[in-house]
Amino acid sequence: MPPTPATLQPAPPLEPLLLRACRLEPVERPPIWLMRQAGRYLPEYRAVRDKVAFMDLCKTPRLAAEVMIATVHRLGVDAAIIFSDLLPLLEPMGLDLEFAQGEGPVIHNPVRAAADVNRIRELHDIDQVGFVMDVVRATRAGLDASIPVIGFAGAPFTLAGYCIEGGTSKAWLHTKSLMYGHESAWHDLMGKIARAVSRYLVAQIDAGAQVVQVFDSWVGCLSPDDYRRYVLPHSRLAIAEAAKRVPTIHFATGNPALLPLLREAGGSVIGIDWRIDLDVAWAMVGHDRAVQGNLDPVILLSDRDTIRRQAREILAKAGGRPGHIFNLGHGILPHTPVENVLELIETVKHG
Ligand code: CP3
């Protein structure tokens, strides 16, 4: 066969949209994926959960990977996040974790007194959560190269909050009591968690994660000054090693005044919740970083016209600038109709 003339050779395939957006490179359209895209709002997910308890699902890599792969195909999103949770990392550190039916996570032996911090173990052996790396490998192996796999971990503050409260909390009173009242024990605990998160993210990258996201879901309960003093050095340490290897997404909710400090702690992409307009947030973060967000998840419970209008407003605020990843401002809520999620994705992909 004669060689194909150079002019007819196919162009090299472009890198996935998400990876280009993370690096602020131009894209044909913003990539979209959704936090909690595989969750209870999806009938297919509920069918799996009817047969398997949540933690067993997380610890069965073939099944966990299948759940996310099926979700990516069902929704047509531009990225997969591994199916797992923030909290299994805490088990080998000595916390007794349970996902009680209908209650969310419970830790039966929370850290309450300063002395309790001594019983929290340093996570030296990442193989203790090796099942998560198996989920990364199985998810990567099961998807087309155009769909990047995102690994993730909780940020030190959010994980410390669960360790101390023993579950989700509104005001994080025990957490703040330890933080303000026993500063050295607080920094000990945060240091142990930050080193564990750092090793965990690097292990996920070694297993094939192409981006990692750090969730500081509850840190918005702090003021900027307190974030700087009690949290920032630990979040910076948690992210730094991963950031040498792949793009990182640093996400928090609840307090837009923290945005410049999140940037300082690290993240090629800063996650934005819905409490601030995207253009204002991006200006605060700086246009030399990418941003991800920021539709209020509650909007997905309204009608199609509202969803389309709100999605277009966010796209307009991003203004076609490279470096916008479309997402919600927080995870999809359990009662969200699937067709509304599809409507959103269609709007972002095709206008
Ligand atoms: O689809 C995905 O986004 C991937 C998987 C994923 C889950 N949890 C699965 C899950 C991810 C990325 C998480 C992260 C997570 N876990 C966060 C950060 C994101 C956020 O919402 O801020 C937090 C705070 C947790 C802790 C957690 N896990 C809580 C508070 C709960 C109970 C409340 C709830 O939303 O169900 C969970 C359980 C959980 N994690 C479920 C899923 C699909 C539901 C469990 C079930 O099937 O009953």
Coordinates of N, CA and C and ligand atoms in Angstrom, one line a residue, residues 34-40 45 49 54 68 81-87 99 104-105 152 158 162 168 215 217-218 251 330-331, ligand 1:
L34 N -20.5 15.8 37.3 CA -21.3 16.3 38.4 C -20.9 15.5 39.7
M35 N -20.6 16.3 40.7 CA -20.3 15.7 42.0 C -21.5 14.8 42.4
R36 N -21.2 13.6 43.0 CA -22.3 12.6 43.3 C -23.0 12.2 42.1
Q37 N -22.4 12.1 40.9 CA -23.1 11.7 39.7 C -23.6 10.3 39.8
A38 N -22.9 9.4 40.5 CA -23.4 8.1 40.8 C -24.0 8.1 42.2
G39 N -25.3 8.1 42.3 CA -25.8 8.2 43.7 C -27.3 7.8 43.7
R40 N -27.9 8.1 44.8 CA -29.3 7.5 45.0 C -30.4 8.1 44.1
Y45 N -28.5 2.9 40.3 CA -27.6 2.8 41.5 C -28.4 2.2 42.7
R49 N -27.7 -1.0 45.1 CA -27.7 -0.8 46.6 C -28.7 -1.7 47.3
F54 N -23.5 -0.1 51.4 CA -22.6 0.9 50.8 C -21.1 0.6 50.9
M68 N -19.7 3.4 38.4 CA -19.3 4.7 37.8 C -19.3 4.6 36.3
I81 N -15.5 10.1 38.3 CA -14.8 10.2 39.5 C -14.9 8.8 40.1
I82 N -13.9 8.3 40.8 CA -14.0 6.9 41.3 C -15.1 6.8 42.3
F83 N -15.8 5.6 42.2 CA -16.9 5.4 43.2 C -16.2 5.0 44.5
S84 N -16.3 5.8 45.5 CA -15.8 5.5 46.9 C -16.4 6.5 47.8
D85 N -15.7 6.8 48.9 CA -16.2 7.8 49.9 C -15.0 8.5 50.5
L86 N -15.3 9.6 51.2 CA -14.2 10.2 52.0 C -13.7 9.4 53.1
L87 N -14.6 8.6 53.7 CA -14.3 8.2 55.1 C -13.5 6.8 55.2
F99 N -21.7 3.0 57.9 CA -22.7 3.7 57.2 C -24.0 3.1 57.6
G104 N -26.5 8.1 57.3 CA -25.2 8.6 56.8 C -24.1 8.0 57.7
P105 N -22.9 8.5 57.6 CA -21.7 7.9 58.3 C -21.8 8.1 59.8
F152 N -10.0 11.0 44.4 CA -10.3 12.0 45.4 C -10.0 11.6 46.8
T158 N -12.2 18.6 56.8 CA -13.4 17.9 56.7 C -13.3 16.5 57.3
Y162 N -15.2 14.9 60.8 CA -15.9 13.6 61.0 C -15.2 12.8 62.1
T168 N -21.9 13.7 60.6 CA -22.1 15.0 60.0 C -22.6 15.9 61.1
F215 N -11.9 17.3 48.7 CA -13.2 17.9 49.1 C -13.1 18.4 50.5
S217 N -15.6 19.8 52.3 CA -17.0 20.1 52.2 C -17.5 21.0 53.3
W218 N -16.9 20.9 54.5 CA -17.5 21.6 55.6 C -16.6 22.8 56.2
F251 N -11.8 21.9 46.3 CA -13.2 22.2 46.4 C -13.6 22.5 47.9
H330 N -22.3 21.7 44.7 CA -22.2 20.6 45.6 C -22.8 19.4 45.0
G331 N -22.9 18.3 45.7 CA -23.3 17.1 45.1 C -24.8 17.0 44.7
Ligands
CP3_1 O1 -20.6 9.9 42.4 C1 -19.7 10.4 43.1 O2 -19.5 11.6 43.3 C2 -18.6 9.4 43.6 C3 -18.7 8.9 44.8 C4 -18.7 9.8 46.1 C5 -19.5 9.4 47.2 N1 -19.2 10.2 48.3 C6 -20.4 8.3 47.2 C7 -21.5 8.2 48.3 C8 -17.9 10.9 46.5 C9 -17.0 11.7 45.7 C10 -18.2 11.1 47.9 C11 -17.6 12.1 48.7 C12 -18.1 12.5 50.0 N2 -18.5 11.6 51.0 C13 -18.2 13.8 50.5 C14 -17.7 15.0 49.8 C15 -18.7 15.5 48.9 C16 -19.8 16.2 49.6 O3 -20.9 15.9 49.4 O4 -19.4 17.2 50.2 C17 -18.7 13.7 51.8 C18 -19.0 14.8 52.7 C19 -18.9 12.3 52.1 C20 -19.4 11.7 53.4 C21 -20.7 11.0 53.2 N3 -20.9 9.9 52.5 C22 -22.0 11.4 53.7 C23 -22.2 12.6 54.6 C24 -22.9 10.4 53.3 C25 -24.3 10.3 53.7 C26 -25.1 11.4 53.1 C27 -25.4 11.1 51.7 O5 -25.3 12.0 50.9 O6 -25.8 9.9 51.4 C28 -22.2 9.5 52.5 C29 -22.7 8.4 51.8 C30 -22.5 8.2 50.3 N4 -21.3 8.5 49.6 C31 -23.4 7.8 49.3 C32 -22.8 7.8 48.1 C33 -23.4 7.3 46.8 C34 -24.8 7.3 49.6 C35 -24.8 6.0 50.3 C36 -25.9 5.1 50.0 O7 -25.9 4.6 48.9 O8 -26.8 5.0 50.8

